[in-house]
Coordinates of C-alpha atoms in Angstrom, one line a residue:
X232 CA 28.3 126.5 56.1
X233 CA 26.8 129.9 55.3
X234 CA 23.6 130.6 57.2
X235 CA 21.8 131.5 54.0
X236 CA 22.1 127.8 52.9
X237 CA 19.8 126.7 55.7
X238 CA 16.9 128.6 54.2
X239 CA 17.5 126.9 50.8
X240 CA 17.8 123.3 51.9
X241 CA 17.7 121.5 55.3
X242 CA 21.3 120.5 55.0
X243 CA 22.2 120.5 58.7
X244 CA 20.8 117.0 59.3
X245 CA 23.7 115.4 57.4
X246 CA 26.4 118.1 57.5
X247 CA 26.5 119.0 61.2
X248 CA 30.1 117.8 61.5
X249 CA 31.5 119.8 58.5
X250 CA 31.9 123.3 59.9
X251 CA 32.4 126.0 57.3
X252 CA 31.5 129.4 58.7
X253 CA 31.2 132.5 56.6
X254 CA 34.6 133.6 57.8
X255 CA 36.4 130.2 57.1
X256 CA 39.8 130.7 55.5
X257 CA 41.7 128.1 53.4
X258 CA 45.4 128.8 53.4
X259 CA 48.1 127.3 51.1
X260 CA 51.6 128.1 52.3
X261 CA 54.8 127.7 50.3
X262 CA 53.5 125.1 47.9
X263 CA 56.2 123.7 45.6
X264 CA 56.4 120.8 43.2
X265 CA 59.2 119.5 41.1
X266 CA 59.9 116.7 38.6
X267 CA 63.1 115.1 37.5
X268 CA 64.4 115.7 34.0
X269 CA 67.6 115.1 32.0
X270 CA 68.9 118.5 33.0
X271 CA 68.1 117.9 36.7
X272 CA 65.2 118.9 38.9
X273 CA 62.6 121.3 37.4
X274 CA 60.3 123.3 39.6
X275 CA 56.7 123.3 38.1
X276 CA 55.3 125.1 41.1
X277 CA 57.7 127.4 43.0
X278 CA 56.8 128.6 46.5
X279 CA 53.1 129.6 46.0
X280 CA 51.1 130.9 48.9
X281 CA 47.4 132.1 48.9
X282 CA 44.4 132.4 51.1
X283 CA 40.8 132.0 50.1
X284 CA 37.7 132.7 52.1
X285 CA 34.4 130.8 52.0
X286 CA 32.2 132.2 49.3
X287 CA 35.1 133.4 47.2
X288 CA 36.3 132.3 43.7
X289 CA 40.0 132.3 42.9
X290 CA 41.0 132.1 39.2
X291 CA 44.4 130.6 38.4
X292 CA 45.7 132.0 35.1
X293 CA 48.8 132.0 33.1
X294 CA 50.3 131.0 29.7
X295 CA 50.5 127.4 28.6
X296 CA 53.0 125.5 30.9
X297 CA 52.8 128.1 33.6
X298 CA 51.8 125.4 36.2
X299 CA 48.1 126.1 36.6
X300 CA 46.9 122.5 36.5
X301 CA 49.9 121.3 38.5
X302 CA 49.2 123.8 41.2
X303 CA 45.6 122.8 41.3
X304 CA 46.6 119.1 41.7
X305 CA 49.0 120.0 44.5
X306 CA 46.3 122.1 46.3
X307 CA 43.9 119.1 46.0
X308 CA 46.6 116.6 47.2
X309 CA 46.5 114.9 43.8
X310 CA 50.2 115.5 43.7
X311 CA 52.6 115.4 46.7
X312 CA 53.9 118.9 47.5
X313 CA 57.6 119.4 48.4
X314 CA 58.7 119.6 52.0
X315 CA 57.9 122.9 53.6
X316 CA 54.5 123.3 52.1
X317 CA 51.3 123.2 54.1
X318 CA 47.5 123.6 53.8
X319 CA 45.3 124.8 56.6
X320 CA 41.6 125.4 57.1
X321 CA 40.9 127.9 59.9
X322 CA 44.3 127.3 61.3
X323 CA 44.1 123.5 61.4
X324 CA 46.3 121.4 59.1
X325 CA 44.3 119.6 56.3
X326 CA 45.5 116.1 55.6
X327 CA 45.2 114.4 52.2
X328 CA 42.4 112.2 53.4
X329 CA 40.5 115.2 54.8
X330 CA 41.0 117.2 51.7
X331 CA 39.5 114.3 49.6
X332 CA 36.5 114.2 51.9
X333 CA 35.6 117.9 51.9
X334 CA 36.6 118.8 48.3
X335 CA 35.5 117.9 44.7
X336 CA 37.7 118.1 41.7
X337 CA 36.4 118.8 38.2
X338 CA 39.0 117.6 35.6
X339 CA 39.5 118.8 32.1
X340 CA 38.3 115.6 30.6
X341 CA 34.6 114.8 30.8
X342 CA 34.1 111.2 32.1
X343 CA 30.4 110.4 31.8
X344 CA 28.3 107.4 31.0
X345 CA 26.9 108.1 27.5
X346 CA 23.6 106.2 28.0
X347 CA 22.5 108.1 31.0
X348 CA 20.5 111.3 30.8
X349 CA 21.8 114.6 32.2
X350 CA 19.4 114.4 35.1
X351 CA 20.3 110.8 35.8
X352 CA 24.0 111.5 35.8
X353 CA 23.7 114.3 38.3
X354 CA 21.2 112.4 40.5
X355 CA 23.5 109.4 40.7
X356 CA 26.4 111.6 41.8
X357 CA 24.3 113.0 44.7
X358 CA 22.9 109.5 45.7
X359 CA 26.4 108.1 45.8
X360 CA 27.6 111.1 48.0
X361 CA 24.6 110.9 50.3
X362 CA 23.0 107.4 49.9
X363 CA 20.4 108.0 52.6
X364 CA 19.2 111.4 51.5
X365 CA 15.4 111.3 50.9
X366 CA 14.4 111.2 47.2
X367 CA 12.5 114.4 47.5
X368 CA 15.5 116.3 48.7
X369 CA 17.6 114.6 46.0
X370 CA 15.2 115.9 43.3
X371 CA 15.2 119.4 44.8
X372 CA 18.9 119.7 44.9
X373 CA 19.4 118.2 41.4
X374 CA 16.8 120.6 39.9
X375 CA 18.4 123.5 41.6
X376 CA 21.9 122.8 40.2
X377 CA 20.5 122.0 36.7
X378 CA 18.7 125.3 36.6
X379 CA 21.7 127.2 37.8
X380 CA 24.0 125.7 35.1
X381 CA 21.4 126.1 32.4
X382 CA 20.8 122.4 31.9
X383 CA 17.1 122.3 32.2
X384 CA 16.6 122.3 28.5
X385 CA 18.6 119.1 28.0
X386 CA 17.9 117.5 31.4
X387 CA 16.2 114.5 30.0
X388 CA 18.5 114.1 27.0
X389 CA 21.2 111.3 27.0
X390 CA 24.9 112.3 27.2
X391 CA 25.5 110.4 23.9
X392 CA 27.4 107.4 22.6
X393 CA 29.3 106.7 19.4
X394 CA 26.1 105.4 17.7
X395 CA 23.7 107.9 19.4
X396 CA 24.3 111.6 19.3
X397 CA 23.7 113.3 22.6
X398 CA 24.3 116.7 24.1
X399 CA 27.0 119.1 22.9
X400 CA 30.6 119.3 24.2
X401 CA 29.9 122.5 26.1
X402 CA 26.8 120.9 27.8
X403 CA 29.0 117.9 28.8
X404 CA 31.3 120.4 30.5
X405 CA 28.4 121.8 32.5
X406 CA 27.2 118.3 33.3
X407 CA 30.6 117.4 34.7
X408 CA 30.5 120.6 36.8
X409 CA 26.9 119.8 37.9
X410 CA 28.0 116.3 39.1
X411 CA 30.6 118.0 41.3
X412 CA 28.5 120.9 42.6
X413 CA 25.4 118.9 43.4
X414 CA 27.2 117.4 46.4
X415 CA 27.9 121.0 47.7
X416 CA 31.6 120.3 48.6
X417 CA 33.3 122.7 51.0
X418 CA 36.1 123.2 48.4
X419 CA 35.6 123.0 44.7
X420 CA 38.5 122.6 42.3
X421 CA 37.8 123.4 38.7
X422 CA 40.4 122.6 36.0
X423 CA 39.5 124.5 32.8
X424 CA 35.7 124.2 33.5
X425 CA 34.8 126.7 30.8
X426 CA 36.7 124.9 28.0
X427 CA 34.4 124.3 25.1
X428 CA 31.8 126.9 26.2
X429 CA 30.9 130.0 24.3
X430 CA 31.5 133.3 26.1
X431 CA 27.8 133.6 27.3
X432 CA 27.7 130.1 28.6
X433 CA 31.1 130.5 30.3
X434 CA 29.9 133.7 32.0
X435 CA 26.6 132.1 33.1
X436 CA 28.3 129.0 34.4
X437 CA 30.8 130.9 36.5
X438 CA 28.0 133.2 37.7
X439 CA 26.0 130.2 38.8
X440 CA 29.0 128.7 40.6
X441 CA 29.6 132.0 42.3
X442 CA 26.0 132.2 43.5
X443 CA 26.1 128.7 44.8
X444 CA 29.5 129.2 46.5
X445 CA 28.2 132.2 48.3
X446 CA 24.9 130.5 49.4
X447 CA 26.7 127.4 50.5
X448 CA 29.9 128.9 51.8
X449 CA 32.0 127.0 49.3
X450 CA 35.6 127.9 48.4
X451 CA 36.2 127.7 44.6
X452 CA 39.6 127.5 43.0
X453 CA 39.5 127.3 39.2
X454 CA 42.2 127.3 36.5
X455 CA 40.8 129.1 33.5
X456 CA 42.1 130.0 30.0
X457 CA 41.3 133.2 28.1
X458 CA 38.1 134.3 29.9
X459 CA 36.0 137.1 28.6
X460 CA 35.9 140.3 30.7
X461 CA 32.4 139.3 31.9
X462 CA 33.5 135.8 32.9
X463 CA 36.6 137.1 34.7
X464 CA 34.4 139.5 36.6
X465 CA 32.6 136.5 38.2
X466 CA 35.8 135.7 40.2
X467 CA 36.7 137.4 43.4
X468 CA 40.5 137.0 43.1
X469 CA 42.9 136.1 40.4
X470 CA 46.4 134.6 40.5
X471 CA 48.7 134.9 37.5
X472 CA 51.4 132.3 37.2
X473 CA 54.5 132.1 35.0
X474 CA 57.1 129.3 35.2
X475 CA 55.3 128.1 38.4
X476 CA 55.8 131.4 40.2
X477 CA 53.2 133.9 41.4
X478 CA 53.3 137.0 39.3
X479 CA 50.1 138.6 40.6
X480 CA 47.6 137.7 43.4
X481 CA 44.8 140.1 44.2
X482 CA 41.3 141.1 43.6
X483 CA 40.0 141.1 40.0
X484 CA 38.6 144.6 40.4
X485 CA 42.0 145.8 41.3
X486 CA 43.7 144.7 38.0
X487 CA 43.1 148.0 36.2
X488 CA 44.7 149.9 39.0
X489 CA 47.6 147.5 39.1
X490 CA 48.3 148.0 35.4
X491 CA 47.9 151.8 35.7
X492 CA 50.6 151.9 38.4
X493 CA 52.7 149.4 36.4
X494 CA 52.8 152.0 33.7
X495 CA 51.0 149.8 31.1
X496 CA 47.3 150.5 31.4
X497 CA 44.8 148.0 29.9
X498 CA 44.2 149.0 26.3
X499 CA 40.7 149.7 25.0
X500 CA 38.8 146.6 23.8
X501 CA 41.2 144.4 25.8
X502 CA 40.6 142.5 29.0
X503 CA 43.0 142.7 31.9
X504 CA 43.7 138.9 31.7
X505 CA 44.6 139.2 28.0
X506 CA 46.8 142.2 28.7
X507 CA 48.6 140.2 31.5
X508 CA 49.4 137.4 29.0
X509 CA 51.3 139.9 26.9
X510 CA 53.9 140.1 29.7
X511 CA 53.7 136.6 31.1
X512 CA 54.2 134.4 28.0
X513 CA 57.9 133.6 28.0
X514 CA 57.9 131.2 25.0
X515 CA 59.0 133.9 22.6
X516 CA 62.3 135.8 22.2
X517 CA 62.7 138.8 24.5
X518 CA 59.7 138.0 26.6
X519 CA 61.6 136.6 29.7
X520 CA 62.6 140.2 30.6
X521 CA 59.0 141.3 30.6
X522 CA 58.0 138.5 32.9
X523 CA 60.8 139.5 35.4
X524 CA 59.7 143.1 35.3
X525 CA 56.1 142.2 35.9
X526 CA 56.9 140.0 38.8
X527 CA 59.3 142.5 40.4
X528 CA 56.7 145.3 40.2
X529 CA 54.0 143.0 41.7
X530 CA 56.3 142.1 44.6
X531 CA 56.8 145.8 45.6
X532 CA 53.1 146.7 44.8
X533 CA 51.6 143.9 46.9
X534 CA 53.6 144.2 50.2
X535 CA 51.0 146.4 51.9
X536 CA 48.1 144.4 50.5
X537 CA 49.5 141.1 51.7
X538 CA 49.8 142.4 55.2
X539 CA 46.1 143.2 55.2
X540 CA 45.1 139.7 54.2
X541 CA 47.0 137.9 57.0
X542 CA 44.3 138.2 59.6
X543 CA 43.3 134.6 60.5
X544 CA 39.7 133.5 60.9
X545 CA 38.3 132.5 64.3
X546 CA 36.0 130.0 62.7
X547 CA 35.5 126.4 63.8
X548 CA 38.1 123.8 63.3
X549 CA 37.5 121.0 60.9
X550 CA 37.3 117.5 62.5
X551 CA 38.2 114.2 60.9
X552 CA 35.3 111.9 61.5
X553 CA 33.2 109.4 59.7
X554 CA 30.1 111.6 59.6
X555 CA 31.5 113.3 56.5
X556 CA 29.9 110.7 54.4
X557 CA 26.4 111.1 55.9
X558 CA 24.5 109.2 58.6
X559 CA 25.3 105.7 57.2
X560 CA 28.1 103.8 58.9
X561 CA 30.8 102.0 57.0
X562 CA 29.0 98.8 56.3
X563 CA 25.7 100.6 55.5
X564 CA 27.6 102.9 53.2
X565 CA 29.3 100.0 51.5
X566 CA 25.8 98.4 51.0
X567 CA 24.2 101.5 49.6
X568 CA 27.1 102.4 47.4
X569 CA 27.1 98.9 45.9
X570 CA 23.3 99.0 45.5
X571 CA 23.3 102.4 43.7
X572 CA 26.3 101.5 41.5
X573 CA 24.6 98.2 40.6
X574 CA 21.5 100.0 39.6
X575 CA 23.4 102.4 37.5
X576 CA 25.5 99.6 35.9
X577 CA 22.4 97.6 35.1
X578 CA 20.9 100.7 33.4
X579 CA 24.1 101.0 31.4
X580 CA 23.9 97.4 30.4
X581 CA 20.3 97.6 29.3
X582 CA 20.7 100.8 27.3
X583 CA 24.2 100.4 25.8
X584 CA 23.4 98.5 22.6
X585 CA 26.8 98.9 21.2
X586 CA 28.6 97.4 24.2
X587 CA 26.2 94.8 25.5
X588 CA 23.4 94.3 23.0
X589 CA 26.0 93.5 20.3
X590 CA 27.8 91.1 22.6
X591 CA 24.6 89.1 23.3
X592 CA 23.9 89.0 19.6
X593 CA 27.5 87.9 19.0
X594 CA 27.2 84.9 21.5
X595 CA 23.9 84.0 19.8
X596 CA 25.5 84.2 16.4
X597 CA 28.3 82.0 17.4
X598 CA 25.9 79.5 18.8
X599 CA 24.0 79.4 15.5
X600 CA 27.3 79.0 13.6
X601 CA 28.3 76.0 15.7
X602 CA 24.8 74.5 15.3
X603 CA 24.9 74.7 11.5
X604 CA 28.6 73.6 11.1
X605 CA 28.8 70.8 13.6
X606 CA 25.1 69.8 13.0
X607 CA 24.1 66.3 14.2
X608 CA 27.5 64.8 14.7
X609 CA 26.1 61.4 15.6
X610 CA 27.8 58.5 17.4
X611 CA 30.5 57.4 15.0
X612 CA 34.1 57.2 16.3
X613 CA 35.2 59.3 13.4
X614 CA 33.5 62.4 14.8
X615 CA 35.0 62.1 18.3
X616 CA 37.7 64.7 17.4
X617 CA 34.9 66.9 16.0
X618 CA 33.1 66.6 19.2
X619 CA 36.2 67.6 21.2
X620 CA 36.6 70.6 18.9
X621 CA 33.1 71.8 19.9
X622 CA 34.2 71.9 23.6
X623 CA 37.5 73.6 22.8
X624 CA 35.8 76.1 20.5
X625 CA 33.2 77.0 23.1
X626 CA 35.7 77.5 25.8
X627 CA 38.5 79.2 23.8
X628 CA 36.6 81.4 21.3
X629 CA 33.8 82.5 23.6
X630 CA 36.4 83.4 26.1
X631 CA 38.3 85.2 23.4
X632 CA 35.2 87.4 22.7
X633 CA 35.5 88.8 26.2
X634 CA 37.7 91.5 24.6
X635 CA 34.5 93.0 23.3
X636 CA 33.8 94.2 26.8
X637 CA 36.9 96.4 27.0
X638 CA 35.6 99.6 25.4
X639 CA 32.6 99.8 27.8
X640 CA 34.7 99.0 30.8
X641 CA 37.2 101.8 29.9
X642 CA 34.2 104.2 29.9
X643 CA 33.1 102.9 33.4
X644 CA 36.7 103.0 34.6
X645 CA 37.1 106.7 33.6
X646 CA 33.9 107.5 35.5
X647 CA 35.1 105.4 38.5
X648 CA 38.4 107.3 38.7
X649 CA 36.6 110.7 38.6
X650 CA 34.1 109.8 41.2
X651 CA 36.4 107.8 43.6
X652 CA 39.0 110.6 43.5
X653 CA 36.2 112.9 44.6
X654 CA 35.4 110.6 47.5
X655 CA 31.9 109.5 46.3
X656 CA 32.8 105.9 46.9
X657 CA 35.7 103.5 47.2
X658 CA 37.0 100.7 45.0
X659 CA 35.2 97.8 46.7
X660 CA 31.6 98.9 45.9
X661 CA 32.6 99.5 42.3
X662 CA 34.1 96.1 42.0
X663 CA 31.2 94.4 43.8
X664 CA 28.6 96.2 41.6
X665 CA 30.6 95.3 38.4
X666 CA 30.7 91.7 39.5
X667 CA 27.1 91.4 40.5
X668 CA 25.8 92.8 37.2
X669 CA 28.5 91.0 35.2
X670 CA 27.4 87.6 36.5
X671 CA 23.8 87.5 35.2
X672 CA 24.8 89.2 31.9
X673 CA 27.4 86.5 31.2
X674 CA 25.1 83.7 32.4
X675 CA 22.3 84.8 30.1
X676 CA 24.8 85.1 27.2
X677 CA 26.0 81.5 28.0
X678 CA 22.4 80.2 28.1
X679 CA 21.6 81.8 24.7
X680 CA 24.6 80.2 23.1
X681 CA 24.1 76.8 24.6
X682 CA 20.3 76.6 23.9
X683 CA 21.0 77.3 20.2
X684 CA 23.8 74.8 19.6
X685 CA 23.7 72.1 22.3
X686 CA 21.0 69.8 20.9
X687 CA 21.5 70.8 17.3
X688 CA 25.1 69.4 17.5
X689 CA 23.9 66.3 19.3
X690 CA 25.9 66.4 22.5
X691 CA 24.9 64.3 25.5
X692 CA 21.1 64.8 25.7
X693 CA 20.8 64.5 29.5
X694 CA 19.4 67.4 31.4
X695 CA 22.1 67.3 34.0
X696 CA 24.8 67.2 31.3
X697 CA 23.2 70.3 29.6
X698 CA 23.2 72.3 32.9
X699 CA 26.7 71.2 33.7
X700 CA 27.8 72.4 30.2
X701 CA 26.3 75.8 30.9
X702 CA 27.9 76.1 34.4
X703 CA 31.4 75.1 33.2
X704 CA 31.2 77.3 30.1
X705 CA 29.9 80.2 32.2
X706 CA 32.9 79.9 34.7
X707 CA 35.3 79.9 31.7
X708 CA 33.7 83.0 30.2
X709 CA 33.6 84.7 33.6
X710 CA 37.4 84.0 34.1
X711 CA 38.1 85.4 30.6
X712 CA 36.0 88.5 31.3
X713 CA 37.8 89.1 34.5
X714 CA 41.2 88.7 32.8
X715 CA 40.2 91.2 30.1
X716 CA 39.1 93.7 32.8
X717 CA 42.4 93.4 34.6
X718 CA 44.3 94.1 31.4
X719 CA 42.1 97.1 30.6
X720 CA 42.5 98.5 34.1
X721 CA 46.3 98.4 33.8
X722 CA 46.4 99.5 30.1
X723 CA 43.6 102.0 29.6
X724 CA 44.2 102.2 25.9
X725 CA 41.8 100.1 23.8
X726 CA 44.2 98.9 21.2
X727 CA 46.9 98.0 23.7
X728 CA 44.4 96.2 26.0
X729 CA 42.9 94.4 23.0
X730 CA 46.3 93.2 21.9
X731 CA 47.4 92.0 25.3
X732 CA 44.1 90.3 26.0
X733 CA 44.2 88.5 22.6
X734 CA 47.7 87.4 23.2
X735 CA 46.9 86.0 26.6
X736 CA 43.9 84.1 25.3
X737 CA 46.0 82.6 22.5
X738 CA 48.6 81.7 25.0
X739 CA 46.1 79.8 27.2
X740 CA 44.9 78.0 24.1
X741 CA 48.5 76.8 23.4
X742 CA 49.2 75.3 26.8
X743 CA 45.7 74.0 27.6
X744 CA 46.4 70.5 26.2
X745 CA 44.2 70.4 23.1
X746 CA 46.5 71.4 20.3
X747 CA 49.3 69.4 21.9
X748 CA 48.5 66.7 24.5
X749 CA 49.4 67.8 28.0
X750 CA 51.8 64.9 28.4
X751 CA 53.7 66.1 25.4
X752 CA 54.2 69.7 26.6
X753 CA 57.8 70.7 27.6
X754 CA 58.1 70.2 31.4
X755 CA 58.3 73.9 32.1
X756 CA 55.1 74.7 30.4
X757 CA 53.4 71.6 31.8
X758 CA 54.2 72.3 35.4
X759 CA 53.6 76.0 35.3
X760 CA 51.2 77.7 33.0
X761 CA 49.3 74.5 32.0
X762 CA 48.0 74.3 35.6
X763 CA 47.1 78.0 35.7
X764 CA 45.0 77.7 32.5
X765 CA 41.3 78.3 33.2
X766 CA 40.6 77.0 29.7
X767 CA 42.2 73.6 30.6
X768 CA 39.9 73.1 33.5
X769 CA 36.7 74.2 31.7
X770 CA 37.6 72.1 28.6
X771 CA 38.2 69.0 30.7
X772 CA 35.0 69.4 32.7
X773 CA 32.9 69.9 29.6
X774 CA 34.5 66.9 27.9
X775 CA 33.9 64.7 30.8
X776 CA 30.3 65.8 31.2
X777 CA 29.6 65.1 27.5
X778 CA 31.4 61.9 26.9
X779 CA 30.7 59.9 30.0
X780 CA 28.0 57.4 29.4
X781 CA 28.3 57.6 25.6
X782 CA 29.4 54.8 23.2
X783 CA 30.7 55.4 19.7
X784 CA 30.7 52.9 16.8
X785 CA 34.0 52.1 15.2
X786 CA 33.6 52.4 11.4
X787 CA 37.0 51.1 10.3
X788 CA 37.4 47.4 9.7
X789 CA 40.9 46.0 9.0
X790 CA 41.3 42.3 8.3
X791 CA 37.9 41.7 9.8
X792 CA 38.9 43.4 13.1
X793 CA 37.5 46.7 14.3
X794 CA 40.1 49.6 14.2
X795 CA 38.8 52.3 16.5
X796 CA 40.0 55.9 16.5
X797 CA 40.9 55.6 20.2
X798 CA 42.0 52.5 22.2
X799 CA 38.9 50.6 23.1
X800 CA 38.1 48.6 26.2
X801 CA 35.3 46.8 24.3
X802 CA 36.8 45.8 20.9
X803 CA 34.5 42.8 20.7
X804 CA 31.4 45.0 20.3
X805 CA 33.3 47.2 17.8
X806 CA 32.7 50.3 20.0
X807 CA 34.7 52.8 22.0
X808 CA 33.3 54.3 25.1
X809 CA 33.5 57.9 26.1
X810 CA 35.4 56.8 29.1
X811 CA 38.0 55.2 26.8
X812 CA 38.5 58.6 25.1
X813 CA 38.8 60.4 28.4
X814 CA 41.4 57.9 29.6
X815 CA 43.4 58.3 26.4
X816 CA 43.4 62.1 26.9
X817 CA 44.5 61.6 30.6
X818 CA 41.4 63.4 31.9
X819 CA 39.3 60.4 32.8
X820 CA 39.9 60.5 36.5
X821 CA 39.5 64.2 37.3
X822 CA 37.5 65.3 40.3
X823 CA 34.8 67.7 39.1
X824 CA 34.4 69.4 42.4
X825 CA 38.1 70.1 42.6
X826 CA 38.2 71.5 39.0
X827 CA 35.2 73.7 39.7
X828 CA 36.9 75.0 42.8
X829 CA 40.0 75.8 40.8
X830 CA 38.0 77.7 38.2
X831 CA 36.2 79.7 40.9
X832 CA 39.6 80.4 42.6
X833 CA 41.0 81.7 39.3
X834 CA 38.0 84.0 38.9
X835 CA 38.5 85.3 42.5
X836 CA 42.2 85.8 41.9
X837 CA 41.5 87.8 38.8
X838 CA 39.0 89.9 40.6
X839 CA 41.5 90.6 43.4
X840 CA 44.0 91.7 40.8
X841 CA 41.3 93.9 39.4
X842 CA 40.7 95.4 42.8
X843 CA 44.3 96.3 43.4
X844 CA 44.8 97.5 39.8
X845 CA 41.9 99.9 40.3
X846 CA 42.9 100.8 43.9
X847 CA 46.4 101.9 43.1
X848 CA 45.3 104.6 40.7
X849 CA 42.1 105.8 42.5
X850 CA 43.9 108.5 44.4

């Protein structure tokens, strides 16, 4: 780290093992990347080599399709380079795991939680990176980055949601950059960081990044599109690409001299980068020849300059050790990451009216609907099927409403991928925090629904029966919620996730044994999906809890003999017991503990699927 950084913040206490001397050199040698197409293999990055020193800013430029973003991904190990390429820091090879620990990547898309303020978003990023950092130092570092990026004026303003307007698109870009820079990474990758910013903001943002990179000894590599002359001047070096190949690599302040020697000086009122695009854009007729001439001249022009830049640094070597994440060990890090993420998720739940407030109101509204439609069913045998419908409706349709949680999870998922790929935390604490906050939210929603409709309908009035109903319904909703999250993690498109989740819930309704008795199901469905159906277990548990101990009066009399709706064990009293109904449905002898265990197992299995679905795409 640059010595000047020590005077700004006492960073050495938690970065002793991340050497980054003022002379540190990051070297990329012979980077190539290809994809398969119908016409064969296409090179998107073709043998690119470059060196960047600590405190320098490298701009990657070129026309659309030149390979800027792909090269940035290869440099950051987000894409696997072809054989023969290598990355070294001070002469030591940098592995993918090490690159993820010492670098941060700012993507083109802004993934932020809309209900958090600008200051909260940046603060949580730092707390997740260094969970044990004292709050005073957290505040100091956050304030410094906010001031540098011109975000003080909107620091306490929320990012914004679909129903609550927040900060502008350009400010969101700067917030995303601030979340990356607040951790002071050794290497900072920026993909179109100035997109959406006006020329003044773009210049000031790059100037702030340059100041911080010099103070902290950071290496900054940024793809950038059409910068103004003042913005381009904030960079130390620039690389122009065309068709994945290097067409120019050198200092920004040498561009004018380069074009003079090329015989095409930069015109008045034009920037060197715009002038270069006139030669490098090969999308139009006759322009391929200009690209070749540009590249050939650069090759001859740069030979002497490349020789001067080959001197290797004698700086310290980077070491692969666990101290990169701060002083906390692996278990303490897991605990603190889970705690911080749980705090942030709770804040999101409390503030996100559209995602969570509406859902609570929806469960309450459904409870009110049941209470007024199935009101006071009574104890006549003619309403037994109506009573069963209450249990089925509660399990099936409240579970179906779990699809309402998909949009908010997709927002959280986008933030998770951005932060996990930058090494702030792993999949496990994200899953644990989601589960820990999800449980009380769903339980409260279940309580609200049940309190509104349970006694109004006239179900078994016992206290134990009421609480069993709540527990069984909660486990069913929790399983449905977990299923919806798995689908959303695999299909991060709302309409697609909604359709698949709705289909799966409809499928479980069909094989659960309510619409068609389980014994009547075709054997394939009965011995396979029927026993995988979380709705089946919850429905049978709730039905047993409600009907056991109740007796229903048979209303129909035929030839002086009671004709009950269900086979009765007590025809002499003209009644049918709840146990008689359960036996007829083939669910009178279930073991509640076993069924509860199966429901919990289904939830755990879904959560494990969710873990692996998230893990496989987290970089």
